[in-house]
Short mmCIF file of C-alpha atoms and ligand atoms in Angstrom, two decimals:
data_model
loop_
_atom_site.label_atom_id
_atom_site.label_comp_id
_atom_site.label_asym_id
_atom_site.label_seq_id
_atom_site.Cartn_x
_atom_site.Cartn_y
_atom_site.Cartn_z
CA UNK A 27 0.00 0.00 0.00
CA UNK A 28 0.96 3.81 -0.55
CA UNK A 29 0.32 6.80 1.60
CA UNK A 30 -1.10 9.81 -0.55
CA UNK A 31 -0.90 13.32 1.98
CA UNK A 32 -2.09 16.00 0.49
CA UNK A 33 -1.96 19.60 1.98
CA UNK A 34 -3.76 22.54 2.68
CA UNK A 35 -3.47 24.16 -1.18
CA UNK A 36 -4.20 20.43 -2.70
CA UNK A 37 -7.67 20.58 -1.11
CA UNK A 38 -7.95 24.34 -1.34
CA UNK A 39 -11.06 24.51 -3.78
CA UNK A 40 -13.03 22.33 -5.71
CA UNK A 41 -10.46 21.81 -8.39
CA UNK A 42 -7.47 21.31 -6.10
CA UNK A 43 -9.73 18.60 -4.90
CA UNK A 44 -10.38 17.54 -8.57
CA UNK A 45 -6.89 16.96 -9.08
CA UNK A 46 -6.77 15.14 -6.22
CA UNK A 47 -9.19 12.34 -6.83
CA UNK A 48 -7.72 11.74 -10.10
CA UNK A 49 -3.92 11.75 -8.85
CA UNK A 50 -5.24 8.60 -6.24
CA UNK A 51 -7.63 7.46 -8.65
CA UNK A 52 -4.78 6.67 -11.22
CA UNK A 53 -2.58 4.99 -8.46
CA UNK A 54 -5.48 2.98 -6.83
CA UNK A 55 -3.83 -0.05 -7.85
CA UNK A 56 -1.35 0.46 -4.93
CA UNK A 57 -4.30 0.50 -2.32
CA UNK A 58 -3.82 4.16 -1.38
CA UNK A 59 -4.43 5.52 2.11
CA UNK A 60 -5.22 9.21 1.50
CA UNK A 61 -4.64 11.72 4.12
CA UNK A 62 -5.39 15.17 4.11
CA UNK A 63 -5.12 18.39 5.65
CA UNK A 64 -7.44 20.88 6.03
CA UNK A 65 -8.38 23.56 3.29
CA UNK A 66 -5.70 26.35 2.99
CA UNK A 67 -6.12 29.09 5.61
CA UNK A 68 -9.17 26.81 7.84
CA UNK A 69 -7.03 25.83 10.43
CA UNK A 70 -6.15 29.50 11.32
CA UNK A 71 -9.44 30.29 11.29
CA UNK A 72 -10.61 27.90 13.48
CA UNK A 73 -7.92 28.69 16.16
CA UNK A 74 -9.06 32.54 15.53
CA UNK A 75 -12.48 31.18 15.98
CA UNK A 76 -11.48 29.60 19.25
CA UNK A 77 -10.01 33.20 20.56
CA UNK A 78 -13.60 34.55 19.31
CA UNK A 79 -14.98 32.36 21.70
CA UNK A 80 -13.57 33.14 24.29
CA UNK A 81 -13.57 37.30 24.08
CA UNK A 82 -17.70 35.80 23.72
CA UNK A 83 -18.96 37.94 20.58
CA UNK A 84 -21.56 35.67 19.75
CA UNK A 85 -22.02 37.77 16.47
CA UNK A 86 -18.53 37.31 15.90
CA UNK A 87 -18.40 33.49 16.16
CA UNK A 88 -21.07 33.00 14.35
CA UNK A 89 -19.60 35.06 11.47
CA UNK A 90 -16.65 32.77 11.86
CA UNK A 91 -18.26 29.54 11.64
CA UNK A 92 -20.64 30.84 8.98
CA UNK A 93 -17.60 31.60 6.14
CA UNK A 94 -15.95 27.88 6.62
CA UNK A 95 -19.62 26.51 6.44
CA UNK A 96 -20.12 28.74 2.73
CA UNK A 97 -16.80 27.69 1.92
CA UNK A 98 -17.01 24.22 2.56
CA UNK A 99 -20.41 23.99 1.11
CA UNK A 100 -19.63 25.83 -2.50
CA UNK A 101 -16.56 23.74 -3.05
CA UNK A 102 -19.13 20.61 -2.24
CA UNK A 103 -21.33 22.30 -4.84
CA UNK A 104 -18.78 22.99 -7.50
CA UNK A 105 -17.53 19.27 -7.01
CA UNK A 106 -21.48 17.73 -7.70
CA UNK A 107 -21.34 16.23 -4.34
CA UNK A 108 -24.86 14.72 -3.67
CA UNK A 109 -27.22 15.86 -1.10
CA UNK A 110 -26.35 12.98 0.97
CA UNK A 111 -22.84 13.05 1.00
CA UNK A 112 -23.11 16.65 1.59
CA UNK A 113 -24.96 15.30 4.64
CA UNK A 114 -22.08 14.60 6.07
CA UNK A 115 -20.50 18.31 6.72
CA UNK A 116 -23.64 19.29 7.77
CA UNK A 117 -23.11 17.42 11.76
CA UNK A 118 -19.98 18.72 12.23
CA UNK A 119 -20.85 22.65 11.86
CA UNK A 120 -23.78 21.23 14.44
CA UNK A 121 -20.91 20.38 16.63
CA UNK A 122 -19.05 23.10 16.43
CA UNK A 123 -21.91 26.05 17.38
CA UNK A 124 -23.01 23.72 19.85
CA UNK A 125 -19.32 24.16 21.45
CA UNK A 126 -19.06 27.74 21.23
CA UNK A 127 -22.72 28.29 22.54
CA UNK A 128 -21.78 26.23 25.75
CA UNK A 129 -17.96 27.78 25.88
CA UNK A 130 -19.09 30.91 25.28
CA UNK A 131 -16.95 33.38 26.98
CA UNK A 132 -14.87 31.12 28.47
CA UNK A 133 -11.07 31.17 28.47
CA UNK A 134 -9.26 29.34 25.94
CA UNK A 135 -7.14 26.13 27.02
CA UNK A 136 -5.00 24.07 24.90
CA UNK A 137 -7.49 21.18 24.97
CA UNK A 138 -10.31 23.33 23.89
CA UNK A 139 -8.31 25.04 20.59
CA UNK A 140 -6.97 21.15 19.54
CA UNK A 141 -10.74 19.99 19.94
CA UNK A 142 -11.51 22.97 17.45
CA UNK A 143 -8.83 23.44 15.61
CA UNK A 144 -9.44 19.72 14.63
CA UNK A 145 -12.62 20.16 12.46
CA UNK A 146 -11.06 21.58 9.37
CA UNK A 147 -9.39 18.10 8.65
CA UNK A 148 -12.67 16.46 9.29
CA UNK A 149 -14.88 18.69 7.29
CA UNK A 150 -11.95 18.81 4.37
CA UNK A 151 -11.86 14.79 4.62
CA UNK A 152 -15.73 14.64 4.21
CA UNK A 153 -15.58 17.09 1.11
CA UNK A 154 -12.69 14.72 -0.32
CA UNK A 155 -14.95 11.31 0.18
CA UNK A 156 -17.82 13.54 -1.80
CA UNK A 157 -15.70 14.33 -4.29
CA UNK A 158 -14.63 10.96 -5.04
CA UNK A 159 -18.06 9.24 -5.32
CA UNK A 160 -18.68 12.16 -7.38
CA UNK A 161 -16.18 10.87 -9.64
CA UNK A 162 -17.32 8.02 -9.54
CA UNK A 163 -14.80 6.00 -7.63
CA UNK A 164 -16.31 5.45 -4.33
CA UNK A 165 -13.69 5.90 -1.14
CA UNK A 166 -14.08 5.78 2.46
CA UNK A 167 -14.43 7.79 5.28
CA UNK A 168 -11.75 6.62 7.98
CA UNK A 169 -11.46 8.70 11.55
CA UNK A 170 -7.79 8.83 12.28
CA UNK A 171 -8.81 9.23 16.08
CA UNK A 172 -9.37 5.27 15.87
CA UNK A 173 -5.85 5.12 15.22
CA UNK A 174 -3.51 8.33 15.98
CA UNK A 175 -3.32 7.76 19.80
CA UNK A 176 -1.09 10.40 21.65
CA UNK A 177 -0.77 11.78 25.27
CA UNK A 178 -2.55 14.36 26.80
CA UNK A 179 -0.21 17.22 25.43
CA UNK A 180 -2.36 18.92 24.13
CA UNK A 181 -1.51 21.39 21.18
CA UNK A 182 1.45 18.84 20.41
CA UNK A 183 0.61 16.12 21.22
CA UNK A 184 3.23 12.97 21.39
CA UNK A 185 1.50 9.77 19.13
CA UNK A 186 1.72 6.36 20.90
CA UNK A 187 3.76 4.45 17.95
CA UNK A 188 2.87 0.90 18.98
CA UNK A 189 -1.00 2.01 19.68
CA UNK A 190 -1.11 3.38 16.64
CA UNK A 191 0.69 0.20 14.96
CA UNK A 192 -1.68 -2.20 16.52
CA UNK A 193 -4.87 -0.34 15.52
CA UNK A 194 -4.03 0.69 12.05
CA UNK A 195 -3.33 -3.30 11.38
CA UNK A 196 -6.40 -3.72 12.97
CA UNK A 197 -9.08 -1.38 11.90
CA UNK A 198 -7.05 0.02 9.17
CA UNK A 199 -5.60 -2.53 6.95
CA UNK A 200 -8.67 -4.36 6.01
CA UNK A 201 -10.36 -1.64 5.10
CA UNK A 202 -7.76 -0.54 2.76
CA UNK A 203 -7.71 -3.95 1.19
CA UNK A 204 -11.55 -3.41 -0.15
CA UNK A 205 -11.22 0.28 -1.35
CA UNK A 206 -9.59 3.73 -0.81
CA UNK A 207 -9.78 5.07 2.34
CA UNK A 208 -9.42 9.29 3.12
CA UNK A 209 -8.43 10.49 6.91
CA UNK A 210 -7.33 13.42 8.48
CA UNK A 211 -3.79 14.61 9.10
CA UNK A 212 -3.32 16.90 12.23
CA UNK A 213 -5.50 15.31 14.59
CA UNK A 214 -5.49 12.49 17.10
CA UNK A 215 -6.85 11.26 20.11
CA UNK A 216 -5.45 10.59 23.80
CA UNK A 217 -6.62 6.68 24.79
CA UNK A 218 -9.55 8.19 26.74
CA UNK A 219 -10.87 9.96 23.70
CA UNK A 220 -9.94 13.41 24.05
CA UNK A 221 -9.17 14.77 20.39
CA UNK A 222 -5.65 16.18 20.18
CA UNK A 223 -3.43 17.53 17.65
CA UNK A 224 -0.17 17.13 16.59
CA UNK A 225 1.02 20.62 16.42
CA UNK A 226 0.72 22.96 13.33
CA UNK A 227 1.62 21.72 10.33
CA UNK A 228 1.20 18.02 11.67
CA UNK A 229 -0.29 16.41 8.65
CA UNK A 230 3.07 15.14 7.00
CA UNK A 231 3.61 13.82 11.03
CA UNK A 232 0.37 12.04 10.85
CA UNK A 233 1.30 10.56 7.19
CA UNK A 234 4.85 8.98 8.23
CA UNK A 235 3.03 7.36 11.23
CA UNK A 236 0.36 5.80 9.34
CA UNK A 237 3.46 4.53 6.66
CA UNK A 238 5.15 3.45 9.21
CA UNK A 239 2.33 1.55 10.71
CA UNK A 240 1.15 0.26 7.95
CA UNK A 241 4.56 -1.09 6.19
CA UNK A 242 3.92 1.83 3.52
CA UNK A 243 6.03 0.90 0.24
CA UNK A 244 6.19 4.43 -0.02
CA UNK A 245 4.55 7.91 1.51
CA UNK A 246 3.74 10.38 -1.05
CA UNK A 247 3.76 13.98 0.30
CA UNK A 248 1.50 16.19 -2.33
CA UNK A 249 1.94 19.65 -2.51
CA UNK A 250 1.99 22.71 -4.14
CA UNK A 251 5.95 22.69 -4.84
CA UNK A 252 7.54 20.65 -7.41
CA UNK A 253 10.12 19.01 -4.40
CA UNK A 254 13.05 19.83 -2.74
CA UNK A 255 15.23 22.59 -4.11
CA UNK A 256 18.83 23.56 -4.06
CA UNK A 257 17.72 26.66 -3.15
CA UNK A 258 14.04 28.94 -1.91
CA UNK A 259 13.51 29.86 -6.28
CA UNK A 260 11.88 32.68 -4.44
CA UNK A 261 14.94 33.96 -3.29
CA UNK A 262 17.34 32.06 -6.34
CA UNK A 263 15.30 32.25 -9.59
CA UNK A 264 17.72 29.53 -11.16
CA UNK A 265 17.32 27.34 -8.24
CA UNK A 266 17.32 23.75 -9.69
CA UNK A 267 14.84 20.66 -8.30
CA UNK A 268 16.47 17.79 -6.59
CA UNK A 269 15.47 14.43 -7.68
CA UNK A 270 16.60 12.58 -4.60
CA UNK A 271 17.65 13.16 -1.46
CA UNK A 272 18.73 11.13 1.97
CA UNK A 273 16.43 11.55 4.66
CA UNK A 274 19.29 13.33 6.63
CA UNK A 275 19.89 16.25 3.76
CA UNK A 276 15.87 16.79 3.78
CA UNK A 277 15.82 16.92 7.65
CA UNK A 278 18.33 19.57 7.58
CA UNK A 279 16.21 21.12 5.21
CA UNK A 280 12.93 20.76 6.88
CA UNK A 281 14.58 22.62 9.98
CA UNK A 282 16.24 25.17 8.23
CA UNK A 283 13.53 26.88 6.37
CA UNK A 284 12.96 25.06 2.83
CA UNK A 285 9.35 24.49 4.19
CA UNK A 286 8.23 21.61 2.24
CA UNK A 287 8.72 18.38 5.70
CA UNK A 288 7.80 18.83 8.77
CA UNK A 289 10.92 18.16 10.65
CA UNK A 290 9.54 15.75 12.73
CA UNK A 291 7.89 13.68 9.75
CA UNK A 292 10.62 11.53 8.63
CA UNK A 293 11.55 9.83 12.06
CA UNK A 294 8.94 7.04 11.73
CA UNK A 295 9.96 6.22 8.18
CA UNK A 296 13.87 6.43 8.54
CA UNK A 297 13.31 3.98 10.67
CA UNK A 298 11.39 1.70 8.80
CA UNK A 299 13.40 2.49 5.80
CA UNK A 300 9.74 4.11 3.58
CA UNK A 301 10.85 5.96 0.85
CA UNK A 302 9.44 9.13 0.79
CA UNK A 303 8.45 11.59 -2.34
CA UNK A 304 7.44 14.92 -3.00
CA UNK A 305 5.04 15.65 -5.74
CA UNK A 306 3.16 18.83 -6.78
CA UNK A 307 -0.52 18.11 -6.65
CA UNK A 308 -0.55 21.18 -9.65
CA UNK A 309 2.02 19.30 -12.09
CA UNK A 310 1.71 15.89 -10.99
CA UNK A 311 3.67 14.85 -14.31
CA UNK A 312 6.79 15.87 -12.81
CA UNK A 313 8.59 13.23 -10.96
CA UNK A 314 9.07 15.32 -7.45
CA UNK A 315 12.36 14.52 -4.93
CA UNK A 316 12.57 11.27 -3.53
CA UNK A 317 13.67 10.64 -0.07
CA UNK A 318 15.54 8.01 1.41
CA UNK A 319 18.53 6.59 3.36
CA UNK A 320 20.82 6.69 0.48
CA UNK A 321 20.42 7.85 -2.99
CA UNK A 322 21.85 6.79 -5.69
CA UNK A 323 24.22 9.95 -6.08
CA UNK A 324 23.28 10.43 -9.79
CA UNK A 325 24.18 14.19 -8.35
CA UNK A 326 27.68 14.39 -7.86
CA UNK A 327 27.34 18.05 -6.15
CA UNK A 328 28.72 17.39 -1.90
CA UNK A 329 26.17 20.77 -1.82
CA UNK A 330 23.23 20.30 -2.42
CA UNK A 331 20.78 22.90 -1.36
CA UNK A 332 21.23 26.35 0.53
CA UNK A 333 18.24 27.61 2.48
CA UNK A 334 17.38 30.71 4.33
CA UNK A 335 15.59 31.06 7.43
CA UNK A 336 14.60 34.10 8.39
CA UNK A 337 12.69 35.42 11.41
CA UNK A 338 15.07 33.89 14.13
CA UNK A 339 16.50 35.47 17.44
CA UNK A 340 19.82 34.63 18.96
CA UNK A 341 20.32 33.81 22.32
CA UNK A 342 24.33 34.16 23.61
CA UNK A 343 25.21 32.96 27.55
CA UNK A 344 28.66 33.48 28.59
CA UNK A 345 30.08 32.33 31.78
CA UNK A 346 34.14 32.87 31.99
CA UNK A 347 34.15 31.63 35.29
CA UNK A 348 32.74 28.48 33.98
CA UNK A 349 35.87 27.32 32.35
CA UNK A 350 36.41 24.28 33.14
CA UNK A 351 33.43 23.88 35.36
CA UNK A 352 30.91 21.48 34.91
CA UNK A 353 27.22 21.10 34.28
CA UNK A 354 27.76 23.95 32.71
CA UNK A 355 25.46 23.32 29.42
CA UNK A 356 23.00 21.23 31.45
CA UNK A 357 21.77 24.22 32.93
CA UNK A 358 21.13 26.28 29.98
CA UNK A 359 19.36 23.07 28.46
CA UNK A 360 17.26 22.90 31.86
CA UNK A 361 16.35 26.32 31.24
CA UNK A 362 15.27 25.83 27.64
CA UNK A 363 13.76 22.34 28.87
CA UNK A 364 11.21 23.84 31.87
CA UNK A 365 10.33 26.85 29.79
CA UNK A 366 9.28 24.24 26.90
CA UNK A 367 11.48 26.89 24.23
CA UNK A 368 12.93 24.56 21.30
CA UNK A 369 16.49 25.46 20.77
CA UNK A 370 17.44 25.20 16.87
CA UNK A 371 21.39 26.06 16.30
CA UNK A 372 24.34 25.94 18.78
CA UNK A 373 27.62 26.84 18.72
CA UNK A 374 29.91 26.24 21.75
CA UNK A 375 32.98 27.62 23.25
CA UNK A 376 34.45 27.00 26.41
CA UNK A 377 32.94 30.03 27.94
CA UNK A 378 30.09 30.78 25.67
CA UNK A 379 27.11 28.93 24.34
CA UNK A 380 24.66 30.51 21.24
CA UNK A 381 21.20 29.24 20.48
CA UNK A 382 19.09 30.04 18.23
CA UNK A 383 14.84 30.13 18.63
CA UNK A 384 11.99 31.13 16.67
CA UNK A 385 9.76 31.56 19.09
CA UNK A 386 10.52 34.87 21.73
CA UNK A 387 6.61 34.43 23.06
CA UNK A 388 8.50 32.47 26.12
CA UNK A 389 11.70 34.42 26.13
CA UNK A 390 11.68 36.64 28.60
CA UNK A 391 12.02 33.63 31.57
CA UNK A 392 14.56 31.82 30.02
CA UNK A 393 16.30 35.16 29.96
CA UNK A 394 15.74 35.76 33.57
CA UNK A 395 16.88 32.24 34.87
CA UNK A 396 19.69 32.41 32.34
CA UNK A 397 20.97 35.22 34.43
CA UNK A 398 21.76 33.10 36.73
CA UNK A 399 24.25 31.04 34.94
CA UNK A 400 26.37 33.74 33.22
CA UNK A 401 26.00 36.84 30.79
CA UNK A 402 23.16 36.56 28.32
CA UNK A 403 22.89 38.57 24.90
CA UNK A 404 20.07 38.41 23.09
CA UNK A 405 20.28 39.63 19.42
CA UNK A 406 16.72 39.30 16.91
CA UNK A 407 16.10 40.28 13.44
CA UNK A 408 18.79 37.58 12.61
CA UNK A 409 18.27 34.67 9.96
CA UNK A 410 20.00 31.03 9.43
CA UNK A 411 22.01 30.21 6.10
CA UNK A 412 22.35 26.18 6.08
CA UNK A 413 24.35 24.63 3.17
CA UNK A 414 23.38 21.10 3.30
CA UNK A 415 25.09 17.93 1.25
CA UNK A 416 26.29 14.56 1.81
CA UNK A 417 29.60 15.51 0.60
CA UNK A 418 29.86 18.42 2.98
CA UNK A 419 32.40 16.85 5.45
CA UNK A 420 34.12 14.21 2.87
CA UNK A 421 35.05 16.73 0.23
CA UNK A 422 37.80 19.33 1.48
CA UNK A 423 37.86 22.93 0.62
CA UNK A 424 33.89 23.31 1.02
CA UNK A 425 33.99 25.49 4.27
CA UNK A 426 36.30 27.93 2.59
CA UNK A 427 34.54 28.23 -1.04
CA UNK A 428 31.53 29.21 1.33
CA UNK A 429 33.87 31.79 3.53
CA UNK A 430 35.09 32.90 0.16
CA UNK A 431 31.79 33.36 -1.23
CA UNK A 432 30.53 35.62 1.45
CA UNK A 433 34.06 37.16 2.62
CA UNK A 434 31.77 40.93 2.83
CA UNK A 435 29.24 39.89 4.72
CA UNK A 436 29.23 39.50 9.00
CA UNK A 437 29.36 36.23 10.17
CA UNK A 438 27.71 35.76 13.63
CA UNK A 439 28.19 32.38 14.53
CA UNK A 440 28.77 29.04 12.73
CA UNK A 441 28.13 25.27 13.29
CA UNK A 442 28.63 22.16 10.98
CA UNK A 443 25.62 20.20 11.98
CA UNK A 444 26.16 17.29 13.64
CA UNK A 445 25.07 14.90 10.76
CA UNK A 446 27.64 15.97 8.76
CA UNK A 447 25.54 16.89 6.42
CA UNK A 448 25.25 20.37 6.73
CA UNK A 449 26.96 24.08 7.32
CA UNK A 450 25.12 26.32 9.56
CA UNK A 451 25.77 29.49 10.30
CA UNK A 452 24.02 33.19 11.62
CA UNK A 453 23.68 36.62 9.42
CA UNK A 454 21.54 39.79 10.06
CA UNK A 455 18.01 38.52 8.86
CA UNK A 456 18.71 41.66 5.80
CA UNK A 457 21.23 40.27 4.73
CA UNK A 458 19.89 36.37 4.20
CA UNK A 459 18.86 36.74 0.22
CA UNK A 460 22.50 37.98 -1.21
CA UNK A 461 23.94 35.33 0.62
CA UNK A 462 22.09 32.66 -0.41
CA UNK A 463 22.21 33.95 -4.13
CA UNK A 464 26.30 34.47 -3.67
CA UNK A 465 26.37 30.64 -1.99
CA UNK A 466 24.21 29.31 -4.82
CA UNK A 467 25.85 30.84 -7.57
CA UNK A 468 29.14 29.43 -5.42
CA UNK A 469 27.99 25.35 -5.40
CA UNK A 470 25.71 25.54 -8.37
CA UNK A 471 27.32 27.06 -11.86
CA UNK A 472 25.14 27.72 -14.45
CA UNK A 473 25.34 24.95 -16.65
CA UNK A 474 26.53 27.04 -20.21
N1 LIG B 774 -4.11 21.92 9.10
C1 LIG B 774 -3.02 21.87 10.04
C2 LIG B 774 -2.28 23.18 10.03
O1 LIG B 774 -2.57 24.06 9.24
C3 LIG B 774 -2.09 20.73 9.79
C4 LIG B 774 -1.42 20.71 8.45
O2 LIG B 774 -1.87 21.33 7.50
O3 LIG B 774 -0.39 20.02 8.34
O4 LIG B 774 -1.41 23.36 10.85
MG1 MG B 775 -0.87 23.05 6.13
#
């Protein structure tokens, strides 16, 4: 069997969804499992509407609810979805006034926005099954609650791997051995039956699991890219498409800004060795990036992508009376750890640690308890260049081609990741598109 994810943009509207059901159609040979996100933009509207809730506007809520229920419904229209089919988004807009009615006005909690936040992938998977009967090519509604069991952390929830093996073998396989099933990415359940989610973005998550539990011969990842580049094309307008990659050079490029994986997605399938392959849901001719432990290396390049992340403050402790001490990094960590801030980057001396986070919501205790291991700087509006290949550490001379390349521009801190795989270092957010342009034009000559 084959995993077929498609995201927000590939169920967007009613020919997004079109394209869909003839993409899985054409492959249903391979017994797909289809799993989908929800439309493009619903899932931020549904945590807005969860806000609206709880600042208890009724007019304001209902407003909310009211544009996913026309947009929904005219993409079921557009599609020729049958009254009864159509039927089925019809409960689940029931369910949701019936929760803001009886939380109206009361706080928000991270239980109540993953119970909300969770109907987009529900209504979007009921739209999909519509669409394909539609077509003519009957598939079936499957609740990935039944399967995607998790703890009780709610808003990122942590999935139960050998739950969710036992009950996709269970409830899931021999389904998928009669016909084409579609479930939702994103969401789970805790094993008392609380919804949950996986955190934002967690539909890719929820695909590698269900691959992994099922013994996937591959997962498909449908988007609205063309694959893995060697560089953002938004930034590098000659930026070329990869046709494979290992899992390791896509993880580094999944953290480090080229936005097509979740970085957490491939974990399940590296290690059940599932192959793993972009596609673009809006050129599905083209053959995408594959992923896996090794490629074949038909791309010589030791680069072989530069990415850009922007948006990312810098966090700098410094303890000279440290030297030589210890514990010394196991208190910053416990910092990081209790104030639940993920740490990206770090570069170490033995007096200084830097870090690197997106998120400066939580900052301003980590600060504070920093203080009390040494001198903290904190420096934002600063972005992360990664050069990620293979070859990075094999092939000599690669660290100074990229010093070389950039010899004009300030340096703030450097790493070479710890896979090997990749060259990471810290510029002024400004000046993140000239280097990746001077890097790419470095590793990646036009071919005359
Ligand atoms: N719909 C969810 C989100 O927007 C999950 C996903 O699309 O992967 O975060
Ligand atoms: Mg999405």
């Amino acid at each position: 069997m084959i995993v077929m994810k498609f995201g927000g943009t590939s169920v967007g509207d009613a020919d997004a969804i079109r394209r869909l059901v003839d993409i899985v159609l054409a492959a249903s040979h391979e017994r797909p499992l289809v799993v989908v996100s929800a439309m493009s933009k619903v899932t931020n509207a549904l945590v807005a509407l969860d806000a609206a809730i709880a600042s208890g506007h009724p007019a304001i809520v209902e407003a909310g609810i009211r544009q996913l229920e026309e947009r929904h419904f005219s993409a079921a229209d557009a599609l020729g979805i049958t009254a009864s089919d159509r039927g089925a988004l019809a409960p689940l807009f029931v369910s949701l006034r019936s929760i803001a009615t009886s939380e109206a006005g009361q706080p928000s909690s991270p239980r109540r926005r993953d119970l909300i936040a969770g109907f987009g992938e529900l209504l979007s998977s009921q739209l999909v099954v519509g669409a394909f009967s539609a077509a003519g090519g009957p598939a079936s509604w499957f609740n990935a609650r039944r399967v995607i069991i998790t703890d009780d952390h709610f808003g990122s929830a942590i999935p139960d791997e050998n739950r969710i093996h036992e009950n996709a073998r269970s409830q899931l396989a021999p389904l998928l051995a009669e016909m084409i099933a579609v479930t939702q990415g994103f969401i789970g359940a805790t094993p008392d039956g609380a919804p949950t989610t996986l955190g934002r973005g967690g539909s890719d998550f929820s695909a590698a699991l269900f691959g992994a539990a099922l013994g996937a011969e591959r997962v498909e990842i449908w988007t609205d890219v063309d694959g893995l580049m060697s560089a953002d094309p938004r930034l590098v307008p000659e930026a070329r498409l990869l046709a494979t990659a290992t899992y390791d050079e896509a993880a580094e490029l999944a953290a480090f800004g080229a936005k097509v994986l979740h970085p957490a997605t491939q974990l399940p399938l590296v290690e059940a060795g599932i192959p793993i392959v972009i596609r673009n849901t809006f050129a599905p001719a083209r053959p995408g990036t594959w992923i896996r432990a090794d490629d074949n290396a038909e791309d010589a390049l030791p680069v072989r992508s530069i990415s850009f992340k922007p948006g990312v403050t810098v966090v700098q402790v410094r303890a000279p009376r440290m030297l030589g001490a210890y514990g010394f990094l196991r208190r910053i960590f416990e910092v990081f750890e209790q104030h639940e801030v993920v740490v990206d980057v770090l570069a170490t001396s033995e007096v200084s640690v830097s870090l690197t986070v997106d998120d400066v919501s939580r900052l301003e205790p980590v600060v504070r308890d920093l203080r009390l291991v040494g001198e903290v700087g904190v420096r934002g509006e600063r972005g992360v260049i990664a050069v990620v290949g293979r070859g990075i550490r094999e092939t000599p001379g690669i660290a100074a081609r990229v010093y070389t390349a950039i010899a004009d521009v300030n340096v703030e801190m450097i790493s070479q990741g710890a896979s090997a795989s990749n060259l990471t270092f810290i510029v002024k957010e400004a000046d993140g598109p000239a280097v990746v342009r001077a890097l790419h034009r470095t590793f990646f000559p036009e071919v005359a």
